[in-house]
């Protein structure tokens, strides 16, 4: 749970991207503060129309990097000339817009407050199914706000889901600190049963399951994978943050899972689903992470080949046990983060490149994009952008068959069939 400061420069489309970032940060329980001096994290959403603007962006990035612990630079200049920030020695992570919320989250789970209620935002319905978790990660401050898992009944959550769908939700996002342990306080993990019931609700909709830690998912992996295989309403997408490829580091993080358990979850989903998206997170530069540990994380990344990956440089959060550990130097953290981010971009780009030329049926138009485009999600929650959407009469909430025509690193372009 971080306090963040955000600055946006340039056109309305850049402002739109900042609004998206802020929405996702809000859903994850983070708070905006006025002024960088009160913030844990600063975000600079850049513009690059003229040379003078570029100089201003570089200067502002240098100032923010000096004033805050963590700086994330995104936007047009970051994407087109990211090396300019590196060459200028700015201590920042240069990221695509889509990557910023996860980076700010710093490897922690989203915060669901005790009074969290469903939210309908456009055609997206956000449904917190529980609050709290069963873990005690040494780097986390979220758990101080949320405590142990507290799961409302399946019936209660199904009714909330039904209300969201009747109110116009086409994409339900199931959230919680750790959706994989839903029901554990009742003595039984029952995420799979809840999802089965939600998918029985009448209507055309999709369901995205939010963060589920490997430990919770491992014990129900077979049941969960078959619920995904049986219900087309569920995006075939699993966000299981492994955080490290080293069991020693996982132990120091108190993550409660081992690397082998994560790999078994991935293998089970691979067996059950022909086309799905594995999303995972890595924290690099944890205080006890050695070169060998980092090499193990890199090997795990290449072995399991997730299609969505969040890489976070470890950063101390006040009041956590990890904050008292002797940290690694900033240069080591930066080098490891850059190395992993490079492989991440390679893997994700390859996943999107493989889709070019293929068709996708019943793709949901989720929201408006920049200009006259719309953002859509296919059955595996891969992002497809359709340009000139008004020519095709496409609006959020529509389902459409698409042909994938080209790709960028984090998404692909598509045209209606
Ligand atoms: S699972 Fe770990 S990181 Fe997530 S909220 Fe619980 S203690 Fe924090």
GROMACS .gro file of C-alpha atoms and ligand atoms in nm:
model
  425
    1UNK     CA    1   0.000   0.000   0.000
    2UNK     CA    2   0.196   0.294  -0.130
    3UNK     CA    3   0.147   0.668  -0.144
    4UNK     CA    4   0.220   0.788  -0.494
    5UNK     CA    5   0.276   1.117  -0.673
    6UNK     CA    6   0.198   1.134  -1.046
    7UNK     CA    7   0.285   1.400  -1.303
    8UNK     CA    8   0.149   1.390  -1.656
    9UNK     CA    9   0.271   1.592  -1.954
   10UNK     CA   10   0.146   1.623  -2.309
   11UNK     CA   11  -0.172   1.536  -2.491
   12UNK     CA   12  -0.513   1.410  -2.382
   13UNK     CA   13  -0.422   1.054  -2.470
   14UNK     CA   14  -0.135   1.068  -2.222
   15UNK     CA   15  -0.377   1.201  -1.962
   16UNK     CA   16  -0.607   0.910  -2.043
   17UNK     CA   17  -0.322   0.665  -1.976
   18UNK     CA   18  -0.254   0.836  -1.643
   19UNK     CA   19  -0.621   0.799  -1.552
   20UNK     CA   20  -0.596   0.425  -1.627
   21UNK     CA   21  -0.286   0.400  -1.408
   22UNK     CA   22  -0.463   0.582  -1.127
   23UNK     CA   23  -0.771   0.360  -1.152
   24UNK     CA   24  -0.563   0.047  -1.124
   25UNK     CA   25  -0.369   0.191  -0.831
   26UNK     CA   26  -0.694   0.284  -0.659
   27UNK     CA   27  -0.824  -0.072  -0.707
   28UNK     CA   28  -0.504  -0.206  -0.553
   29UNK     CA   29  -0.549   0.016  -0.248
   30UNK     CA   30  -0.285   0.282  -0.316
   31UNK     CA   31  -0.331   0.649  -0.239
   32UNK     CA   32  -0.240   0.959  -0.433
   33UNK     CA   33  -0.072   1.234  -0.235
   34UNK     CA   34  -0.016   1.596  -0.326
   35UNK     CA   35   0.355   1.647  -0.356
   36UNK     CA   36   0.651   1.422  -0.402
   37UNK     CA   37   0.782   1.485  -0.049
   38UNK     CA   38   0.495   1.280   0.097
   39UNK     CA   39   0.515   0.999  -0.159
   40UNK     CA   40   0.680   0.655  -0.148
   41UNK     CA   41   0.678   0.643  -0.527
   42UNK     CA   42   0.675   0.900  -0.807
   43UNK     CA   43   0.542   0.844  -1.159
   44UNK     CA   44   0.642   1.066  -1.449
   45UNK     CA   45   0.424   1.024  -1.757
   46UNK     CA   46   0.630   1.188  -2.031
   47UNK     CA   47   0.574   1.360  -2.362
   48UNK     CA   48   0.820   1.400  -2.647
   49UNK     CA   49   0.678   1.637  -2.906
   50UNK     CA   50   0.971   1.876  -2.939
   51UNK     CA   51   1.333   1.881  -2.834
   52UNK     CA   52   1.268   2.141  -2.566
   53UNK     CA   53   1.004   1.911  -2.412
   54UNK     CA   54   1.255   1.629  -2.404
   55UNK     CA   55   1.506   1.840  -2.217
   56UNK     CA   56   1.233   1.938  -1.970
   57UNK     CA   57   1.134   1.574  -1.920
   58UNK     CA   58   1.493   1.471  -1.851
   59UNK     CA   59   1.540   1.756  -1.606
   60UNK     CA   60   1.214   1.675  -1.424
   61UNK     CA   61   1.306   1.305  -1.407
   62UNK     CA   62   1.641   1.397  -1.248
   63UNK     CA   63   1.466   1.617  -0.991
   64UNK     CA   64   1.209   1.352  -0.902
   65UNK     CA   65   1.475   1.080  -0.878
   66UNK     CA   66   1.657   1.294  -0.622
   67UNK     CA   67   1.341   1.360  -0.420
   68UNK     CA   68   1.188   1.012  -0.395
   69UNK     CA   69   1.290   0.654  -0.322
   70UNK     CA   70   1.137   0.507  -0.638
   71UNK     CA   71   1.074   0.675  -0.970
   72UNK     CA   72   0.888   0.518  -1.262
   73UNK     CA   73   0.913   0.696  -1.596
   74UNK     CA   74   0.653   0.611  -1.857
   75UNK     CA   75   0.475   0.772  -2.153
   76UNK     CA   76   0.583   0.858  -2.505
   77UNK     CA   77   0.940   0.967  -2.436
   78UNK     CA   78   1.000   0.666  -2.213
   79UNK     CA   79   0.883   0.432  -2.489
   80UNK     CA   80   1.050   0.608  -2.781
   81UNK     CA   81   1.374   0.720  -2.615
   82UNK     CA   82   1.399   0.523  -2.294
   83UNK     CA   83   1.776   0.507  -2.334
   84UNK     CA   84   1.794   0.888  -2.291
   85UNK     CA   85   1.705   0.847  -1.922
   86UNK     CA   86   1.957   0.563  -1.884
   87UNK     CA   87   2.231   0.763  -2.060
   88UNK     CA   88   2.161   1.063  -1.837
   89UNK     CA   89   2.213   0.841  -1.532
   90UNK     CA   90   1.859   0.899  -1.399
   91UNK     CA   91   1.787   0.651  -1.120
   92UNK     CA   92   1.448   0.533  -1.250
   93UNK     CA   93   1.270   0.236  -1.401
   94UNK     CA   94   1.151   0.310  -1.753
   95UNK     CA   95   0.824   0.127  -1.814
   96UNK     CA   96   0.529   0.089  -2.048
   97UNK     CA   97   0.206   0.243  -1.911
   98UNK     CA   98   0.059  -0.103  -1.848
   99UNK     CA   99   0.352  -0.199  -1.626
  100UNK     CA  100   0.339   0.096  -1.388
  101UNK     CA  101   0.064  -0.020  -1.145
  102UNK     CA  102   0.235  -0.353  -1.075
  103UNK     CA  103   0.570  -0.183  -1.027
  104UNK     CA  104   0.417   0.057  -0.774
  105UNK     CA  105   0.257  -0.235  -0.593
  106UNK     CA  106   0.612  -0.351  -0.513
  107UNK     CA  107   0.531  -0.720  -0.512
  108UNK     CA  108   0.257  -0.684  -0.251
  109UNK     CA  109  -0.098  -0.799  -0.299
  110UNK     CA  110  -0.377  -0.548  -0.365
  111UNK     CA  111  -0.545  -0.402  -0.058
  112UNK     CA  112  -0.907  -0.489  -0.006
  113UNK     CA  113  -1.036  -0.289   0.284
  114UNK     CA  114  -1.293  -0.432   0.525
  115UNK     CA  115  -1.570  -0.223   0.373
  116UNK     CA  116  -1.472  -0.289   0.012
  117UNK     CA  117  -1.780  -0.294  -0.204
  118UNK     CA  118  -1.816  -0.392  -0.570
  119UNK     CA  119  -1.748  -0.111  -0.815
  120UNK     CA  120  -1.884  -0.074  -1.167
  121UNK     CA  121  -1.651   0.125  -1.388
  122UNK     CA  122  -1.769   0.134  -1.751
  123UNK     CA  123  -1.832  -0.232  -1.836
  124UNK     CA  124  -1.582  -0.353  -1.576
  125UNK     CA  125  -1.719  -0.476  -1.244
  126UNK     CA  126  -1.470  -0.509  -0.960
  127UNK     CA  127  -1.572  -0.771  -0.708
  128UNK     CA  128  -1.365  -0.809  -0.389
  129UNK     CA  129  -1.440  -1.166  -0.273
  130UNK     CA  130  -1.254  -1.150   0.059
  131UNK     CA  131  -1.006  -0.944   0.250
  132UNK     CA  132  -0.682  -1.045   0.412
  133UNK     CA  133  -0.447  -1.331   0.339
  134UNK     CA  134  -0.296  -1.636   0.508
  135UNK     CA  135   0.061  -1.514   0.477
  136UNK     CA  136   0.310  -1.297   0.660
  137UNK     CA  137   0.553  -1.188   0.390
  138UNK     CA  138   0.851  -1.013   0.541
  139UNK     CA  139   0.843  -0.720   0.296
  140UNK     CA  140   0.468  -0.648   0.309
  141UNK     CA  141   0.283  -0.365   0.478
  142UNK     CA  142  -0.053  -0.448   0.318
  143UNK     CA  143  -0.119  -0.718   0.576
  144UNK     CA  144  -0.103  -0.461   0.856
  145UNK     CA  145  -0.412  -0.298   0.702
  146UNK     CA  146  -0.601  -0.613   0.619
  147UNK     CA  147  -0.514  -0.895   0.858
  148UNK     CA  148  -0.600  -1.263   0.819
  149UNK     CA  149  -0.835  -1.392   0.551
  150UNK     CA  150  -1.200  -1.316   0.608
  151UNK     CA  151  -1.421  -1.478   0.342
  152UNK     CA  152  -1.787  -1.397   0.291
  153UNK     CA  153  -1.994  -1.697   0.179
  154UNK     CA  154  -2.014  -1.820  -0.178
  155UNK     CA  155  -2.383  -1.715  -0.187
  156UNK     CA  156  -2.299  -1.360  -0.081
  157UNK     CA  157  -2.031  -1.323  -0.348
  158UNK     CA  158  -2.250  -1.477  -0.617
  159UNK     CA  159  -2.524  -1.227  -0.536
  160UNK     CA  160  -2.277  -0.939  -0.566
  161UNK     CA  161  -2.157  -1.078  -0.899
  162UNK     CA  162  -2.516  -1.111  -1.021
  163UNK     CA  163  -2.589  -0.750  -0.923
  164UNK     CA  164  -2.284  -0.626  -1.113
  165UNK     CA  165  -2.380  -0.822  -1.424
  166UNK     CA  166  -2.738  -0.695  -1.409
  167UNK     CA  167  -2.601  -0.342  -1.372
  168UNK     CA  168  -2.407  -0.382  -1.700
  169UNK     CA  169  -2.073  -0.543  -1.610
  170UNK     CA  170  -1.927  -0.743  -1.898
  171UNK     CA  171  -1.592  -0.811  -1.735
  172UNK     CA  172  -1.595  -0.913  -1.370
  173UNK     CA  173  -1.263  -0.876  -1.195
  174UNK     CA  174  -1.242  -1.102  -0.892
  175UNK     CA  175  -1.006  -0.938  -0.646
  176UNK     CA  176  -0.861  -0.989  -0.300
  177UNK     CA  177  -0.520  -0.993  -0.139
  178UNK     CA  178  -0.492  -1.359  -0.230
  179UNK     CA  179  -0.789  -1.507  -0.412
  180UNK     CA  180  -0.633  -1.857  -0.391
  181UNK     CA  181  -0.701  -1.880  -0.016
  182UNK     CA  182  -1.065  -1.774  -0.040
  183UNK     CA  183  -1.255  -1.990   0.211
  184UNK     CA  184  -0.948  -2.101   0.409
  185UNK     CA  185  -1.095  -1.939   0.724
  186UNK     CA  186  -1.386  -2.183   0.680
  187UNK     CA  187  -1.139  -2.470   0.666
  188UNK     CA  188  -1.162  -2.522   0.290
  189UNK     CA  189  -1.019  -2.336  -0.009
  190UNK     CA  190  -1.314  -2.284  -0.241
  191UNK     CA  191  -1.218  -2.039  -0.515
  192UNK     CA  192  -1.295  -2.305  -0.777
  193UNK     CA  193  -1.645  -2.358  -0.638
  194UNK     CA  194  -1.713  -1.984  -0.628
  195UNK     CA  195  -1.598  -1.941  -0.989
  196UNK     CA  196  -1.815  -2.230  -1.104
  197UNK     CA  197  -2.120  -2.068  -0.945
  198UNK     CA  198  -2.043  -1.722  -1.087
  199UNK     CA  199  -2.010  -1.869  -1.436
  200UNK     CA  200  -2.363  -2.012  -1.400
  201UNK     CA  201  -2.513  -1.661  -1.380
  202UNK     CA  202  -2.717  -1.584  -1.688
  203UNK     CA  203  -2.566  -1.331  -1.929
  204UNK     CA  204  -2.273  -1.265  -2.163
  205UNK     CA  205  -1.971  -1.177  -1.954
  206UNK     CA  206  -1.611  -1.267  -1.880
  207UNK     CA  207  -1.440  -1.321  -1.546
  208UNK     CA  208  -1.080  -1.238  -1.463
  209UNK     CA  209  -0.937  -1.393  -1.150
  210UNK     CA  210  -0.702  -1.163  -0.959
  211UNK     CA  211  -0.381  -1.239  -0.778
  212UNK     CA  212  -0.361  -1.588  -0.628
  213UNK     CA  213  -0.040  -1.683  -0.452
  214UNK     CA  214   0.116  -2.017  -0.548
  215UNK     CA  215   0.075  -2.164  -0.200
  216UNK     CA  216  -0.302  -2.124  -0.198
  217UNK     CA  217  -0.348  -2.235  -0.558
  218UNK     CA  218  -0.121  -2.538  -0.529
  219UNK     CA  219  -0.363  -2.737  -0.311
  220UNK     CA  220  -0.655  -2.681  -0.552
  221UNK     CA  221  -0.464  -2.666  -0.880
  222UNK     CA  222  -0.639  -2.964  -1.042
  223UNK     CA  223  -0.988  -2.843  -0.945
  224UNK     CA  224  -0.910  -2.487  -1.050
  225UNK     CA  225  -0.763  -2.584  -1.387
  226UNK     CA  226  -1.071  -2.792  -1.469
  227UNK     CA  227  -1.307  -2.507  -1.376
  228UNK     CA  228  -1.112  -2.287  -1.618
  229UNK     CA  229  -1.129  -2.556  -1.888
  230UNK     CA  230  -1.506  -2.606  -1.841
  231UNK     CA  231  -1.623  -2.244  -1.837
  232UNK     CA  232  -1.576  -2.015  -2.134
  233UNK     CA  233  -1.676  -1.717  -1.916
  234UNK     CA  234  -1.343  -1.745  -1.735
  235UNK     CA  235  -1.047  -1.583  -1.901
  236UNK     CA  236  -0.780  -1.852  -1.912
  237UNK     CA  237  -0.545  -1.635  -1.712
  238UNK     CA  238  -0.372  -1.699  -1.382
  239UNK     CA  239  -0.175  -1.440  -1.188
  240UNK     CA  240   0.043  -1.642  -0.951
  241UNK     CA  241   0.332  -1.426  -0.822
  242UNK     CA  242   0.636  -1.648  -0.760
  243UNK     CA  243   0.865  -1.353  -0.661
  244UNK     CA  244   1.191  -1.553  -0.677
  245UNK     CA  245   1.341  -1.863  -0.835
  246UNK     CA  246   1.539  -1.938  -0.518
  247UNK     CA  247   1.389  -2.131  -0.228
  248UNK     CA  248   1.639  -1.959   0.005
  249UNK     CA  249   1.509  -1.613  -0.091
  250UNK     CA  250   1.146  -1.733  -0.078
  251UNK     CA  251   1.219  -1.850   0.276
  252UNK     CA  252   1.359  -1.509   0.372
  253UNK     CA  253   1.056  -1.345   0.211
  254UNK     CA  254   0.837  -1.585   0.415
  255UNK     CA  255   0.640  -1.658   0.100
  256UNK     CA  256   0.521  -2.003   0.222
  257UNK     CA  257   0.563  -2.166  -0.119
  258UNK     CA  258   0.856  -2.334  -0.287
  259UNK     CA  259   0.963  -2.296  -0.648
  260UNK     CA  260   0.860  -2.656  -0.723
  261UNK     CA  261   0.503  -2.584  -0.610
  262UNK     CA  262   0.479  -2.289  -0.848
  263UNK     CA  263   0.614  -2.505  -1.131
  264UNK     CA  264   0.357  -2.776  -1.053
  265UNK     CA  265   0.075  -2.519  -1.075
  266UNK     CA  266   0.204  -2.405  -1.415
  267UNK     CA  267   0.235  -2.764  -1.539
  268UNK     CA  268  -0.121  -2.845  -1.428
  269UNK     CA  269  -0.259  -2.546  -1.618
  270UNK     CA  270  -0.045  -2.634  -1.922
  271UNK     CA  271  -0.199  -2.981  -1.923
  272UNK     CA  272  -0.557  -2.856  -1.888
  273UNK     CA  273  -0.557  -2.550  -2.115
  274UNK     CA  274  -0.427  -2.536  -2.474
  275UNK     CA  275  -0.408  -2.155  -2.479
  276UNK     CA  276  -0.373  -1.956  -2.158
  277UNK     CA  277  -0.177  -1.673  -2.001
  278UNK     CA  278   0.055  -1.717  -1.707
  279UNK     CA  279   0.117  -1.393  -1.523
  280UNK     CA  280   0.376  -1.377  -1.249
  281UNK     CA  281   0.582  -1.129  -1.049
  282UNK     CA  282   0.948  -1.123  -0.951
  283UNK     CA  283   1.104  -0.904  -0.685
  284UNK     CA  284   1.469  -0.849  -0.773
  285UNK     CA  285   1.732  -0.730  -0.529
  286UNK     CA  286   1.578  -0.864  -0.208
  287UNK     CA  287   1.836  -0.800   0.069
  288UNK     CA  288   1.951  -1.163   0.090
  289UNK     CA  289   1.948  -1.233  -0.285
  290UNK     CA  290   2.289  -1.356  -0.407
  291UNK     CA  291   2.413  -1.373  -0.767
  292UNK     CA  292   2.326  -1.743  -0.762
  293UNK     CA  293   1.972  -1.672  -0.639
  294UNK     CA  294   1.925  -1.417  -0.914
  295UNK     CA  295   2.051  -1.668  -1.172
  296UNK     CA  296   1.790  -1.913  -1.044
  297UNK     CA  297   1.516  -1.651  -1.095
  298UNK     CA  298   1.638  -1.589  -1.450
  299UNK     CA  299   1.637  -1.963  -1.519
  300UNK     CA  300   1.283  -2.000  -1.382
  301UNK     CA  301   1.164  -1.712  -1.598
  302UNK     CA  302   1.304  -1.875  -1.911
  303UNK     CA  303   1.175  -2.219  -1.810
  304UNK     CA  304   0.813  -2.123  -1.739
  305UNK     CA  305   0.790  -1.845  -2.003
  306UNK     CA  306   0.507  -1.635  -1.854
  307UNK     CA  307   0.325  -1.412  -2.103
  308UNK     CA  308   0.274  -1.133  -1.847
  309UNK     CA  309   0.552  -1.050  -1.604
  310UNK     CA  310   0.591  -0.781  -1.341
  311UNK     CA  311   0.948  -0.709  -1.235
  312UNK     CA  312   0.992  -0.499  -0.921
  313UNK     CA  313   1.317  -0.374  -0.774
  314UNK     CA  314   1.301  -0.444  -0.401
  315UNK     CA  315   1.225  -0.135  -0.200
  316UNK     CA  316   1.197  -0.110   0.178
  317UNK     CA  317   0.857  -0.037   0.324
  318UNK     CA  318   0.857   0.112   0.673
  319UNK     CA  319   0.757  -0.117   0.959
  320UNK     CA  320   0.833  -0.441   0.774
  321UNK     CA  321   1.091  -0.698   0.882
  322UNK     CA  322   1.268  -0.672   0.546
  323UNK     CA  323   1.321  -0.301   0.607
  324UNK     CA  324   1.560  -0.393   0.892
  325UNK     CA  325   1.773  -0.619   0.672
  326UNK     CA  326   2.097  -0.486   0.529
  327UNK     CA  327   2.006  -0.402   0.171
  328UNK     CA  328   2.188  -0.453  -0.157
  329UNK     CA  329   2.337  -0.155  -0.338
  330UNK     CA  330   2.124   0.035  -0.587
  331UNK     CA  331   2.356  -0.056  -0.876
  332UNK     CA  332   2.319  -0.431  -0.820
  333UNK     CA  333   1.942  -0.398  -0.794
  334UNK     CA  334   1.932  -0.191  -1.109
  335UNK     CA  335   2.151  -0.432  -1.306
  336UNK     CA  336   1.946  -0.733  -1.203
  337UNK     CA  337   1.622  -0.552  -1.276
  338UNK     CA  338   1.746  -0.446  -1.622
  339UNK     CA  339   1.861  -0.798  -1.703
  340UNK     CA  340   1.528  -0.948  -1.604
  341UNK     CA  341   1.325  -0.674  -1.774
  342UNK     CA  342   1.509  -0.739  -2.099
  343UNK     CA  343   1.419  -1.110  -2.094
  344UNK     CA  344   1.065  -1.021  -1.990
  345UNK     CA  345   1.021  -0.795  -2.294
  346UNK     CA  346   1.162  -1.068  -2.518
  347UNK     CA  347   0.921  -1.333  -2.382
  348UNK     CA  348   0.612  -1.114  -2.391
  349UNK     CA  349   0.690  -0.981  -2.738
  350UNK     CA  350   0.733  -1.338  -2.864
  351UNK     CA  351   0.398  -1.439  -2.716
  352UNK     CA  352   0.223  -1.154  -2.898
  353UNK     CA  353   0.420  -1.210  -3.221
  354UNK     CA  354   0.304  -1.574  -3.223
  355UNK     CA  355  -0.057  -1.454  -3.237
  356UNK     CA  356  -0.016  -1.253  -3.559
  357UNK     CA  357  -0.218  -1.404  -3.845
  358UNK     CA  358  -0.445  -1.596  -3.607
  359UNK     CA  359  -0.813  -1.528  -3.542
  360UNK     CA  360  -0.990  -1.488  -3.210
  361UNK     CA  361  -1.362  -1.538  -3.153
  362UNK     CA  362  -1.590  -1.360  -2.907
  363UNK     CA  363  -1.330  -1.108  -2.798
  364UNK     CA  364  -1.466  -0.860  -2.544
  365UNK     CA  365  -1.427  -0.487  -2.608
  366UNK     CA  366  -1.338  -0.371  -2.257
  367UNK     CA  367  -1.264   0.000  -2.285
  368UNK     CA  368  -1.183   0.288  -2.511
  369UNK     CA  369  -0.819   0.331  -2.601
  370UNK     CA  370  -0.631   0.630  -2.730
  371UNK     CA  371  -0.768   0.818  -3.032
  372UNK     CA  372  -1.036   0.617  -3.208
  373UNK     CA  373  -0.918   0.279  -3.077
  374UNK     CA  374  -1.067   0.026  -2.836
  375UNK     CA  375  -0.890  -0.218  -2.604
  376UNK     CA  376  -1.015  -0.576  -2.617
  377UNK     CA  377  -0.932  -0.900  -2.434
  378UNK     CA  378  -0.931  -1.244  -2.592
  379UNK     CA  379  -1.005  -1.571  -2.412
  380UNK     CA  380  -0.658  -1.574  -2.251
  381UNK     CA  381  -0.680  -1.207  -2.147
  382UNK     CA  382  -0.427  -1.100  -2.411
  383UNK     CA  383  -0.471  -0.736  -2.505
  384UNK     CA  384  -0.583  -0.662  -2.861
  385UNK     CA  385  -0.617  -0.307  -2.993
  386UNK     CA  386  -0.861  -0.227  -3.273
  387UNK     CA  387  -0.798   0.107  -3.444
  388UNK     CA  388  -1.068   0.310  -3.623
  389UNK     CA  389  -1.321   0.151  -3.389
  390UNK     CA  390  -1.600   0.392  -3.482
  391UNK     CA  391  -1.582   0.271  -3.844
  392UNK     CA  392  -1.664  -0.078  -3.720
  393UNK     CA  393  -1.921   0.053  -3.470
  394UNK     CA  394  -1.733  -0.106  -3.178
  395UNK     CA  395  -1.803   0.002  -2.823
  396UNK     CA  396  -1.710  -0.129  -2.477
  397UNK     CA  397  -1.926  -0.428  -2.395
  398UNK     CA  398  -1.940  -0.565  -2.751
  399UNK     CA  399  -1.814  -0.911  -2.842
  400UNK     CA  400  -1.635  -0.937  -3.176
  401UNK     CA  401  -1.438  -1.185  -3.388
  402UNK     CA  402  -1.093  -1.052  -3.474
  403UNK     CA  403  -0.789  -1.126  -3.685
  404UNK     CA  404  -0.455  -1.038  -3.525
  405UNK     CA  405  -0.260  -0.825  -3.772
  406UNK     CA  406   0.053  -0.696  -3.596
  407UNK     CA  407   0.211  -0.676  -3.254
  408UNK     CA  408   0.398  -0.454  -3.016
  409UNK     CA  409   0.571  -0.577  -2.700
  410UNK     CA  410   0.274  -0.562  -2.464
  411UNK     CA  411  -0.021  -0.601  -2.699
  412UNK     CA  412  -0.128  -0.682  -3.054
  413UNK     CA  413  -0.333  -0.502  -3.315
  414UNK     CA  414  -0.639  -0.669  -3.465
  415UNK     CA  415  -0.917  -0.609  -3.716
  416UNK     CA  416  -1.276  -0.731  -3.713
  417UNK     CA  417  -1.339  -1.030  -3.941
  418LIG     S1  418   0.026  -1.263   0.071
  418LIG    FE1  419   0.213  -1.163   0.147
  418LIG     S2  420   0.236  -0.981   0.013
  418LIG    FE2  421   0.022  -1.051  -0.004
  418LIG     S3  422  -0.094  -0.932   0.149
  418LIG    FE3  423  -0.036  -1.129   0.244
  418LIG     S4  424   0.155  -1.087   0.351
  418LIG    FE4  425   0.123  -0.920   0.203
   0.00000   0.00000   0.00000
